[in-house]
Amino acid sequence: MKYTVAVRALCEFTAKQGDLDLRFTPSPTAQEGIAGHAVVTARRGDGYRTEVSLSGDYDLLHVRGRADGYNARENLLEEIKTYRGQLSSMPENHRHLHWAQVRVYGHLLCAQLGLDGVNLALVYYEIGSGHETVLRETRSAAELKAIFEDQCRRFIAWAEQELRHREARDAALAALRFPHAAFRPGQRQLAETVFKANSTGRCLLAQAPTGIGKTVGSLFPVLKAAPAQRIDKVFFLAAKTPGRRLALDAAATIRSADAALPLRVLELTARDKACEHPDKACQGTSCPLAKGFYDRLPAARAAALTVPVLDRPALRDLGLAHDVCPYYLGGEMARWSDVIVGDYNYYFDGGAMLYALAQEQGWRASVLVDEAHNMVARARSMYSAELDRALLRMARAAAPSEIVKKALTKVARAWGEMDADAPAPYQLLGAPPEKLLSALQNAASTINDYLAEQAVPLDPDLQRFHFDALGFGRLAESFGEHSLCDVARDGKDTTVCIRNVVPAPFLKPRFEGAHSVTLFSATLSPWHYFADLLGLPGNTGWVDVESPFSAGQLAVHIASRISTRYQHRAASLAPIAQLMAGQYAQAPGNYLAFFSSFDYLEQAADLFTRLHPDVPVWRQERRMSEAERAAFLDRFQPEGRGIGFAVLGGSFGEGVDLPGARLIGAFVATLGLPQLNPVNEQLRARMQAMFGAGYDYTYLYPGLQKVVQAAGRVIRTEQDRGVVYLIDDRFGQPAVRALLPRWWQVKVDST
């Protein structure tokens, strides 16, 4: 059996050495890199071959890759690298890695064409100036063969180990039993549908009620399908930390069915949460965990393979034990893990690490997206960018040199012209302003040059504006119907935003790049809303899993005599307090009450407390810490009594598990409709133009998803009993009731 490895992966494994060093940044964007390669190859003239496919074998290794260019007349093989700033600032270990790559390509070329030797070149192309620096050497075929075989010998023990692991993993997964005595109602239907989607290489939208065990019910069938479908990796993506914890727990549950299951599980955590020295730069001269990182990485990597679940604490322990950065150790172990748990952004955003690795390594990956009703809003934010004039002013004040200050002054001048052309409090622009973009690009290049020359940290305000400008410029390159560009005024300052409204063009390659993507949630209807906005493939499957719960478990009431519209809110407070007090008196216990805003929540809680001081009340506060959120939930004890007031769509509206007597009812005093404002009205107009459903796509569907999620906190198990009050007359409208769960039996209370 052969182990296939890319040239780049082989060399990164065997040739990286020295410090972790991120000073040679920011590097060119992907688009700039592609454009830079095109410029260099276009200069070479006729007869120059680009993207030369090469491959070769050594023992059990099959090594393959694409060399950037080959000139047969000069017998010259080139590897092209784009960069910014001063080439002398590039760390030596980067250059060492680049030479290793071009020499491996050189051997493969000599073997393929029967050459006695070849001329090799590293071509460094500076994006800003268009200048090429060419480093050359000539090697014989014998020399290159020796270099290639040395690299392979240093990798082959690892490859043998990986082959053994894969063989054992697939054999164990083929025989794996479901970790529980039986499937829960609905769980089998979900698992079978996910298995079929992975067996046919299709994407799937799965609406499945809370409480059936969606996490195990989706992960288990993907693992069962992995051996036959040759699935290399499973990416389990969650919107929030509790979702990642559920995925890790599900993996542990599955492992419990076979204690010897050789399944490597990894949790990826954001850098700011994993960093041990946030006050230090990511370079050997500053951070002790970056010093000699690549020299100590092999031992840390080998030790990591002995830990079945590399969650955040385990990575931290391993990193500190081997004096390497835990965050970057996690990034390395993504290459060698079977199940990788992380946030949506690791696969779906513009610089997604897992997506890039999957494309680079040729992985067959199955992607599971938990609580996927969040994907539209999250993906929109991934492909939106905002610039604040107040931050520009602070960045100018912090400019470290006159040339940087001058570049930022040009940005301010272009910004002033844009402001003069857009005097309204809110104004939609046809496209990002060209003069502002040109000034931003110039400023970004100037700051990049400064960074490359000085290699010192930027002032935080300048750094933030610089990153914001880079993001804005990248999105401006792909601006189209899927996005809006607008200017909003706040006093004398303005904010300009590229606001994505349809993520589909950006996400489509992500779906196409996976073997299968399953998006699951309790609220994924109507399916066409998600298919349209996310860009799902035309053959995507859809399943609405039967609920394990009966209508008798949940009494759902619509309080149709009350309006929670903004203009009626003051009048709604007393009737809502009366309704809540009546239900509490009838069945004392723990309740959640959801409102559309903190202002509404506070008015309702103040009145309720004044009218019913005997009923315990606790409130969600603005900007609660993790400890404060935990304390809020701790009030919901089985023997407890009282009402927790919360904001719909906030921390307690989803992802909260309060089974049994911990929560026996919920009051939802809002339809959850997004705020009526100029931005949402522009969004509605664009949704109407593109899909003919402006109001539904902008207001109704997102709002009702929050309502159903909040109500879903009440019934968590087949033994639970509870009540939900939907407080607003609009809940009685047929279009609204059609979006409520099918198993609910709804009663309209008109008195």
Coordinates of C-alpha atoms in Angstrom, one line a residue, residues 154-630:
R154 CA 13.2 11.0 7.2
F155 CA 9.5 10.9 6.5
I156 CA 9.0 7.2 5.8
A157 CA 8.8 6.0 9.5
W158 CA 6.0 8.5 10.0
A159 CA 4.3 7.4 6.8
E160 CA 4.5 3.7 7.9
Q161 CA 2.9 4.7 11.2
E162 CA 0.2 6.7 9.5
L163 CA -0.6 3.8 7.1
R164 CA -0.9 1.5 10.1
H165 CA -3.1 3.9 11.9
R166 CA -5.4 4.4 8.9
E167 CA -5.7 0.7 8.3
A168 CA -6.5 0.0 12.0
R169 CA -8.9 3.0 12.1
D170 CA -10.9 1.9 9.1
A171 CA -11.1 -1.7 10.3
A172 CA -12.4 -0.5 13.7
L173 CA -14.9 1.9 12.2
A174 CA -16.2 -0.7 9.8
A175 CA -17.0 -2.9 12.9
L176 CA -18.1 0.0 15.1
R177 CA -21.4 -0.5 17.0
F178 CA -23.7 2.3 17.9
P179 CA -22.7 3.4 21.4
H180 CA -26.1 3.1 23.0
A181 CA -28.4 0.1 23.4
A182 CA -30.9 1.6 20.9
F183 CA -31.4 4.7 18.8
R184 CA -33.7 7.4 20.2
P185 CA -36.9 8.1 18.2
G186 CA -35.9 10.2 15.2
Q187 CA -32.2 9.6 15.8
R188 CA -32.1 6.5 13.5
Q189 CA -33.8 8.4 10.7
L190 CA -31.2 11.2 11.0
A191 CA -28.3 8.7 11.2
E192 CA -29.5 6.8 8.1
T193 CA -30.0 10.0 6.1
V194 CA -26.5 11.3 7.0
F195 CA -25.0 7.9 6.1
K196 CA -26.7 7.9 2.7
A197 CA -25.5 11.4 2.0
N198 CA -21.9 10.4 2.7
S199 CA -22.3 7.2 0.7
T200 CA -23.4 9.2 -2.3
G201 CA -21.1 12.2 -1.8
R202 CA -24.0 14.7 -1.5
C203 CA -24.7 17.6 0.8
L204 CA -27.6 17.4 3.2
L205 CA -29.9 19.8 5.1
A206 CA -31.3 18.0 8.2
Q207 CA -33.9 19.6 10.4
A208 CA -34.0 17.5 13.5
P209 CA -35.7 18.3 16.8
T210 CA -33.7 19.1 19.9
G211 CA -33.4 16.2 22.3
I212 CA -32.9 13.3 19.8
G213 CA -29.1 13.3 20.1
K214 CA -28.2 15.1 16.9
T215 CA -24.5 15.2 17.7
V216 CA -24.0 11.5 18.1
G217 CA -26.7 10.9 15.4
S218 CA -24.6 12.8 12.8
L219 CA -21.0 11.9 13.8
F220 CA -21.6 8.2 14.1
P221 CA -22.9 7.6 10.6
V222 CA -20.1 9.7 9.0
L223 CA -17.5 7.5 10.8
K224 CA -19.3 4.4 9.7
A225 CA -19.2 5.6 6.1
A226 CA -15.5 6.6 6.3
P227 CA -13.9 3.3 5.4
A228 CA -15.9 2.6 2.3
Q229 CA -15.9 6.2 1.1
R230 CA -12.2 6.7 1.9
I231 CA -13.0 9.7 4.0
D232 CA -9.8 11.1 5.4
K233 CA -11.1 13.7 7.8
V234 CA -14.3 14.7 9.6
F235 CA -14.7 18.4 10.4
F236 CA -17.3 19.0 13.1
L237 CA -18.0 22.7 13.1
A238 CA -20.0 24.5 15.8
A239 CA -21.1 28.1 16.3
K240 CA -20.2 28.4 20.0
T241 CA -18.0 26.8 22.6
P242 CA -20.9 24.6 24.1
G243 CA -21.4 23.1 20.6
R244 CA -17.7 22.1 20.5
R245 CA -18.0 20.5 23.9
L246 CA -21.0 18.5 22.7
A247 CA -19.0 17.3 19.8
L248 CA -16.1 16.2 22.0
D249 CA -18.5 14.5 24.3
A250 CA -20.1 12.7 21.3
A251 CA -16.7 11.5 20.2
A252 CA -16.0 10.2 23.7
T253 CA -19.3 8.4 23.7
I254 CA -18.6 6.7 20.4
R255 CA -15.1 5.7 21.6
S256 CA -16.8 4.1 24.6
A257 CA -18.3 1.5 22.3
D258 CA -14.8 0.4 21.5
A259 CA -12.1 1.4 24.0
A260 CA -9.4 0.4 21.5
L261 CA -10.8 2.5 18.6
P262 CA -7.8 4.4 17.1
L263 CA -9.6 7.6 16.5
R264 CA -7.7 10.9 16.9
V265 CA -9.8 13.8 17.9
L266 CA -8.6 17.4 17.9
E267 CA -10.2 20.6 19.2
L268 CA -9.2 23.9 17.5
T269 CA -9.4 27.0 19.6
A270 CA -9.0 30.6 18.7
R271 CA -5.5 32.0 19.0
D272 CA -6.4 34.7 21.5
K273 CA -7.8 32.0 23.8
A274 CA -4.9 29.6 23.3
C275 CA -2.0 32.0 23.5
E276 CA 0.2 31.6 26.6
H277 CA 2.0 35.0 26.1
P278 CA -0.4 37.5 24.6
D279 CA 2.0 40.3 25.5
K280 CA 4.7 38.9 23.2
A281 CA 5.2 38.7 19.4
C282 CA 5.1 35.4 17.6
Q283 CA 8.8 35.2 17.0
G284 CA 11.8 33.5 18.7
T285 CA 13.4 36.7 20.0
S286 CA 10.2 37.6 21.9
C287 CA 8.2 34.4 22.8
P288 CA 9.9 31.4 24.5
L289 CA 7.4 29.1 22.9
A290 CA 8.3 30.3 19.4
K291 CA 12.1 30.0 20.0
G292 CA 13.2 26.7 18.4
F293 CA 9.6 25.7 17.7
Y294 CA 10.3 23.6 14.6
D295 CA 13.3 22.0 16.3
R296 CA 11.1 20.8 19.2
L297 CA 8.0 20.1 17.1
P298 CA 8.9 16.5 16.1
A299 CA 8.9 15.3 19.8
A300 CA 5.7 17.2 20.6
R301 CA 4.0 15.9 17.5
A302 CA 5.0 12.3 18.4
A303 CA 3.8 12.7 22.0
A304 CA 0.5 14.2 20.7
L305 CA -0.3 11.0 18.9
T306 CA -0.5 9.2 22.2
V307 CA -3.3 11.4 23.4
P308 CA -6.7 10.2 21.9
V309 CA -8.5 13.5 22.5
L310 CA -6.5 16.7 22.0
D311 CA -8.8 19.2 23.5
R312 CA -7.7 22.7 24.6
P313 CA -6.3 21.6 28.0
A314 CA -4.5 18.6 26.5
L315 CA -2.9 20.7 23.9
R316 CA -1.8 23.2 26.5
D317 CA -0.3 20.5 28.7
L318 CA 1.6 19.0 25.7
G319 CA 2.8 22.4 24.4
L320 CA 4.2 23.5 27.7
A321 CA 5.8 20.1 28.4
H322 CA 7.7 20.4 25.1
D323 CA 8.2 24.2 25.1
V324 CA 6.2 24.8 22.0
C325 CA 3.2 27.1 21.3
P326 CA -0.1 25.1 22.0
Y327 CA -2.0 27.0 19.3
Y328 CA 0.4 26.2 16.5
L329 CA 0.8 22.7 17.8
G330 CA -2.9 22.3 17.3
G331 CA -2.6 23.6 13.7
E332 CA 0.1 21.0 13.1
M333 CA -2.0 18.2 14.5
A334 CA -4.9 19.0 12.2
R335 CA -2.8 17.3 9.6
W336 CA -2.7 14.0 11.5
S337 CA -6.1 13.9 13.3
D338 CA -9.3 12.1 12.1
V339 CA -12.0 14.2 13.7
I340 CA -11.4 18.0 14.0
V341 CA -13.8 20.1 16.1
G342 CA -13.8 23.8 15.7
D343 CA -15.7 27.0 14.8
Y344 CA -17.4 27.6 11.4
N345 CA -14.6 29.9 10.4
Y346 CA -12.1 27.1 10.2
Y347 CA -13.7 25.9 7.0
F348 CA -16.0 28.6 5.7
D349 CA -14.3 32.0 6.0
G350 CA -11.9 33.6 3.5
G351 CA -8.7 32.4 5.1
A352 CA -10.1 29.1 6.4
M353 CA -7.3 26.8 7.6
L354 CA -9.1 23.5 7.3
Y355 CA -10.4 24.3 3.8
A356 CA -6.9 25.3 2.6
L357 CA -5.4 22.2 4.1
A358 CA -8.0 20.0 2.5
Q359 CA -7.4 21.5 -0.9
E360 CA -3.6 21.4 -0.5
Q361 CA -3.5 17.8 0.8
G362 CA -6.3 16.4 -1.4
W363 CA -8.3 15.2 1.6
R364 CA -11.7 13.7 1.2
A365 CA -13.4 15.5 4.0
S366 CA -16.9 15.2 5.5
V367 CA -18.1 18.4 7.1
L368 CA -20.8 18.5 9.9
V369 CA -22.3 21.9 10.7
D370 CA -24.0 22.0 14.0
E371 CA -26.8 24.6 14.8
A372 CA -26.7 25.5 11.1
H373 CA -29.5 28.0 11.4
N374 CA -26.6 30.3 12.5
M375 CA -24.8 29.9 9.2
V376 CA -26.4 32.7 7.2
A377 CA -25.7 35.4 9.8
R378 CA -22.2 34.0 10.5
A379 CA -21.3 33.7 6.8
R380 CA -22.5 37.2 6.1
S381 CA -20.2 38.5 8.8
M382 CA -17.2 36.5 7.4
Y383 CA -17.6 38.3 4.1
S384 CA -18.3 41.8 5.4
A385 CA -15.8 44.5 6.3
E386 CA -16.1 47.9 8.0
L387 CA -13.9 50.9 8.2
D388 CA -14.4 53.6 10.9
R389 CA -13.2 57.2 10.4
A390 CA -12.6 57.6 14.1
L391 CA -10.2 54.7 14.0
L392 CA -8.5 56.2 11.0
R393 CA -7.9 59.4 13.0
M394 CA -6.4 57.3 15.9
A395 CA -4.2 55.4 13.4
R396 CA -2.9 58.6 11.9
A397 CA -2.0 59.9 15.4
A398 CA -0.1 56.6 16.0
A399 CA 1.8 56.6 12.7
P400 CA 5.4 55.5 13.4
S401 CA 6.9 57.5 10.5
E402 CA 6.2 60.4 8.2
I403 CA 5.7 58.2 5.2
V404 CA 3.0 56.2 7.0
K405 CA 1.3 59.3 8.2
K406 CA 1.3 60.8 4.7
A407 CA -0.3 57.6 3.3
L408 CA -3.0 57.8 6.0
T409 CA -3.5 61.5 5.3
K410 CA -4.3 60.5 1.7
V411 CA -6.9 58.0 3.0
A412 CA -8.4 60.8 5.1
R413 CA -8.6 63.1 2.1
A414 CA -10.3 60.4 0.0
W415 CA -12.7 59.7 2.9
G416 CA -13.6 63.3 3.0
E417 CA -14.6 63.3 -0.6
M418 CA -16.7 60.2 -0.1
D419 CA -18.4 61.9 2.9
A420 CA -19.2 65.0 0.8
D421 CA -20.8 62.8 -1.9
A422 CA -22.9 60.9 0.8
P423 CA -24.2 63.5 3.2
A424 CA -27.3 61.6 4.4
P425 CA -27.3 59.8 7.9
Y426 CA -27.4 56.5 5.9
Q427 CA -26.6 56.2 2.3
L428 CA -26.2 53.3 -0.1
L429 CA -23.3 53.5 -2.5
G430 CA -23.3 51.7 -5.9
A431 CA -19.8 50.3 -5.2
P432 CA -16.8 50.9 -3.0
P433 CA -15.4 54.4 -3.8
E434 CA -12.4 54.0 -6.2
K435 CA -10.4 56.9 -4.7
L436 CA -10.8 55.6 -1.2
L437 CA -9.8 52.1 -2.4
S438 CA -6.7 53.4 -4.1
A439 CA -5.7 55.4 -1.0
L440 CA -6.3 52.4 1.2
Q441 CA -4.2 50.1 -1.0
N442 CA -1.4 52.6 -1.0
A443 CA -1.6 53.0 2.8
A444 CA -1.6 49.2 3.3
S445 CA 1.4 48.8 1.1
T446 CA 3.3 51.5 2.9
I447 CA 2.5 49.9 6.3
N448 CA 3.5 46.5 4.9
D449 CA 6.8 48.0 3.8
Y450 CA 7.4 49.6 7.2
L451 CA 6.7 46.2 8.9
A452 CA 9.0 44.3 6.6
E453 CA 11.8 46.8 7.2
Q454 CA 11.4 47.5 10.9
A455 CA 9.9 44.2 12.1
V456 CA 8.4 45.9 15.2
P457 CA 4.9 45.6 16.5
L458 CA 2.4 48.3 15.4
D459 CA 0.4 50.5 17.8
P460 CA -2.9 48.7 18.5
D461 CA -5.0 51.4 16.8
L462 CA -2.8 51.4 13.7
Q463 CA -2.7 47.7 13.6
R464 CA -6.5 47.4 13.8
F465 CA -7.0 49.9 11.1
H466 CA -4.4 48.2 8.9
F467 CA -6.1 44.8 9.2
D468 CA -9.5 46.4 8.6
A469 CA -8.2 48.1 5.5
L470 CA -6.7 44.9 4.2
G471 CA -10.0 43.1 4.7
F472 CA -12.0 45.8 3.1
G473 CA -9.6 45.8 0.1
R474 CA -9.9 42.1 -0.3
L475 CA -13.7 42.1 -0.3
A476 CA -13.8 45.1 -2.7
E477 CA -12.0 42.9 -5.3
S478 CA -15.0 40.6 -5.4
F479 CA -17.8 43.2 -4.9
G480 CA -21.0 42.3 -6.7
E481 CA -24.7 41.7 -6.4
H482 CA -24.1 39.6 -3.3
S483 CA -23.1 42.6 -1.2
L484 CA -24.0 46.2 -0.4
C485 CA -21.7 49.1 0.2
D486 CA -23.0 51.8 2.5
V487 CA -22.0 54.8 4.5
A488 CA -23.5 55.5 8.0
R489 CA -23.0 58.8 9.8
D490 CA -22.6 59.1 13.6
G491 CA -22.1 62.8 14.4
K492 CA -19.0 64.0 12.6
D493 CA -17.7 60.5 11.9
T494 CA -18.7 58.0 9.3
T495 CA -18.4 54.3 8.9
V496 CA -18.2 52.7 5.4
C497 CA -19.1 49.0 5.1
I498 CA -19.0 46.3 2.5
R499 CA -22.0 44.3 3.8
N500 CA -22.4 40.8 2.4
V501 CA -26.1 39.8 2.1
V502 CA -25.8 36.5 0.1
P503 CA -22.8 34.4 1.1
A504 CA -23.5 31.8 -1.6
P505 CA -20.8 32.9 -4.1
F506 CA -18.2 32.6 -1.4
L507 CA -19.4 29.4 0.2
K508 CA -20.1 27.4 -3.0
P509 CA -16.4 26.4 -3.4
R510 CA -16.5 25.2 0.2
F511 CA -19.4 22.8 -0.5
E512 CA -17.8 21.6 -3.7
G513 CA -14.5 21.0 -2.0
A514 CA -15.9 18.6 0.5
H515 CA -16.9 14.9 0.0
S516 CA -20.2 15.8 1.8
V517 CA -21.5 18.6 4.0
T518 CA -24.3 18.0 6.5
L519 CA -26.0 21.0 8.0
F520 CA -28.3 20.2 10.9
S521 CA -30.4 22.1 13.3
A522 CA -33.9 22.1 14.9
T523 CA -34.8 25.2 12.8
L524 CA -33.8 24.8 9.1
S525 CA -37.0 25.6 7.4
P526 CA -37.9 26.6 4.8
W527 CA -35.1 24.7 3.2
H528 CA -35.0 27.0 0.1
Y529 CA -34.0 30.0 2.3
F530 CA -30.8 28.2 3.3
A531 CA -30.2 26.7 -0.1
D532 CA -30.5 30.1 -1.8
L533 CA -28.4 32.1 0.7
L534 CA -25.7 29.5 1.4
G535 CA -25.2 28.3 -2.2
L536 CA -25.9 24.6 -1.6
P537 CA -25.4 22.3 -4.6
G538 CA -28.5 21.5 -6.6
N539 CA -28.6 17.9 -5.6
T540 CA -28.5 18.7 -1.8
G541 CA -30.8 16.4 0.1
W542 CA -33.4 17.5 2.7
V543 CA -34.9 15.7 5.6
D544 CA -37.3 16.8 8.3
V545 CA -36.7 14.3 11.0
E546 CA -39.8 13.1 12.9
S547 CA -40.0 14.5 16.5
P548 CA -39.7 12.0 19.4
F549 CA -42.0 14.3 21.4
S550 CA -45.8 14.2 21.4
A551 CA -48.2 17.2 21.4
G552 CA -49.3 16.2 24.9
Q553 CA -45.8 17.0 26.3
L554 CA -46.0 20.7 25.4
A555 CA -48.9 23.0 25.7
V556 CA -48.4 25.8 23.2
H557 CA -50.6 28.9 23.6
I558 CA -50.8 32.0 21.4
A559 CA -51.7 35.1 23.4
S560 CA -53.5 36.7 20.5
R561 CA -55.0 39.6 22.5
I562 CA -51.5 41.2 23.1
S563 CA -49.4 43.0 20.5
T564 CA -45.6 43.4 21.1
R565 CA -45.2 45.8 18.2
Y566 CA -42.9 48.6 19.1
Q567 CA -45.7 51.2 19.3
H568 CA -47.7 48.9 21.5
R569 CA -45.0 47.8 24.0
A570 CA -45.9 50.1 26.8
A571 CA -49.5 48.8 26.7
S572 CA -48.3 45.2 26.5
L573 CA -46.4 45.2 29.8
A574 CA -49.3 44.8 32.2
P575 CA -51.1 42.0 30.2
I576 CA -47.8 40.1 29.9
A577 CA -47.2 40.4 33.6
Q578 CA -50.7 39.2 34.3
L579 CA -50.3 36.2 31.9
M580 CA -47.0 35.2 33.4
A581 CA -48.2 35.5 37.0
G582 CA -51.3 33.5 36.2
Q583 CA -49.3 30.6 34.7
Y584 CA -46.8 30.7 37.6
A585 CA -49.6 30.5 40.1
Q586 CA -51.1 27.6 38.3
A587 CA -47.8 25.7 38.0
P588 CA -45.0 27.1 40.1
G589 CA -41.5 26.2 38.8
N590 CA -38.7 27.5 36.6
Y591 CA -39.6 29.6 33.6
L592 CA -37.7 31.6 30.9
A593 CA -39.2 34.8 29.5
F594 CA -37.8 36.2 26.3
F595 CA -38.1 39.7 25.0
S596 CA -36.9 41.5 21.9
S597 CA -34.4 43.9 23.5
F598 CA -32.8 44.7 26.9
D599 CA -35.0 47.9 27.2
Y600 CA -38.2 45.8 26.7
L601 CA -36.8 43.1 29.1
E602 CA -36.0 45.7 31.8
Q603 CA -39.4 47.4 31.6
A604 CA -41.2 44.0 31.8
A605 CA -39.1 42.7 34.7
D606 CA -39.4 46.0 36.6
L607 CA -43.2 45.9 36.4
F608 CA -43.5 42.2 37.1
T609 CA -41.3 42.6 40.2
R610 CA -43.4 45.5 41.4
L611 CA -46.7 43.7 40.9
H612 CA -45.6 40.2 42.1
P613 CA -42.7 40.6 44.6
D614 CA -43.2 37.1 45.9
V615 CA -42.1 35.5 42.6
P616 CA -38.2 35.2 42.3
V617 CA -36.9 37.0 39.2
W618 CA -33.4 37.1 37.7
R619 CA -32.3 38.9 34.6
Q620 CA -29.9 38.6 31.7
E621 CA -27.6 41.6 31.9
R622 CA -25.8 43.4 29.1
R623 CA -22.3 42.0 28.3
M624 CA -22.4 39.2 30.9
S625 CA -19.1 37.4 31.6
E626 CA -18.9 33.6 31.2
A627 CA -19.1 33.2 35.0
E628 CA -22.2 35.5 35.1
R629 CA -23.9 33.4 32.4
A630 CA -23.2 30.3 34.3

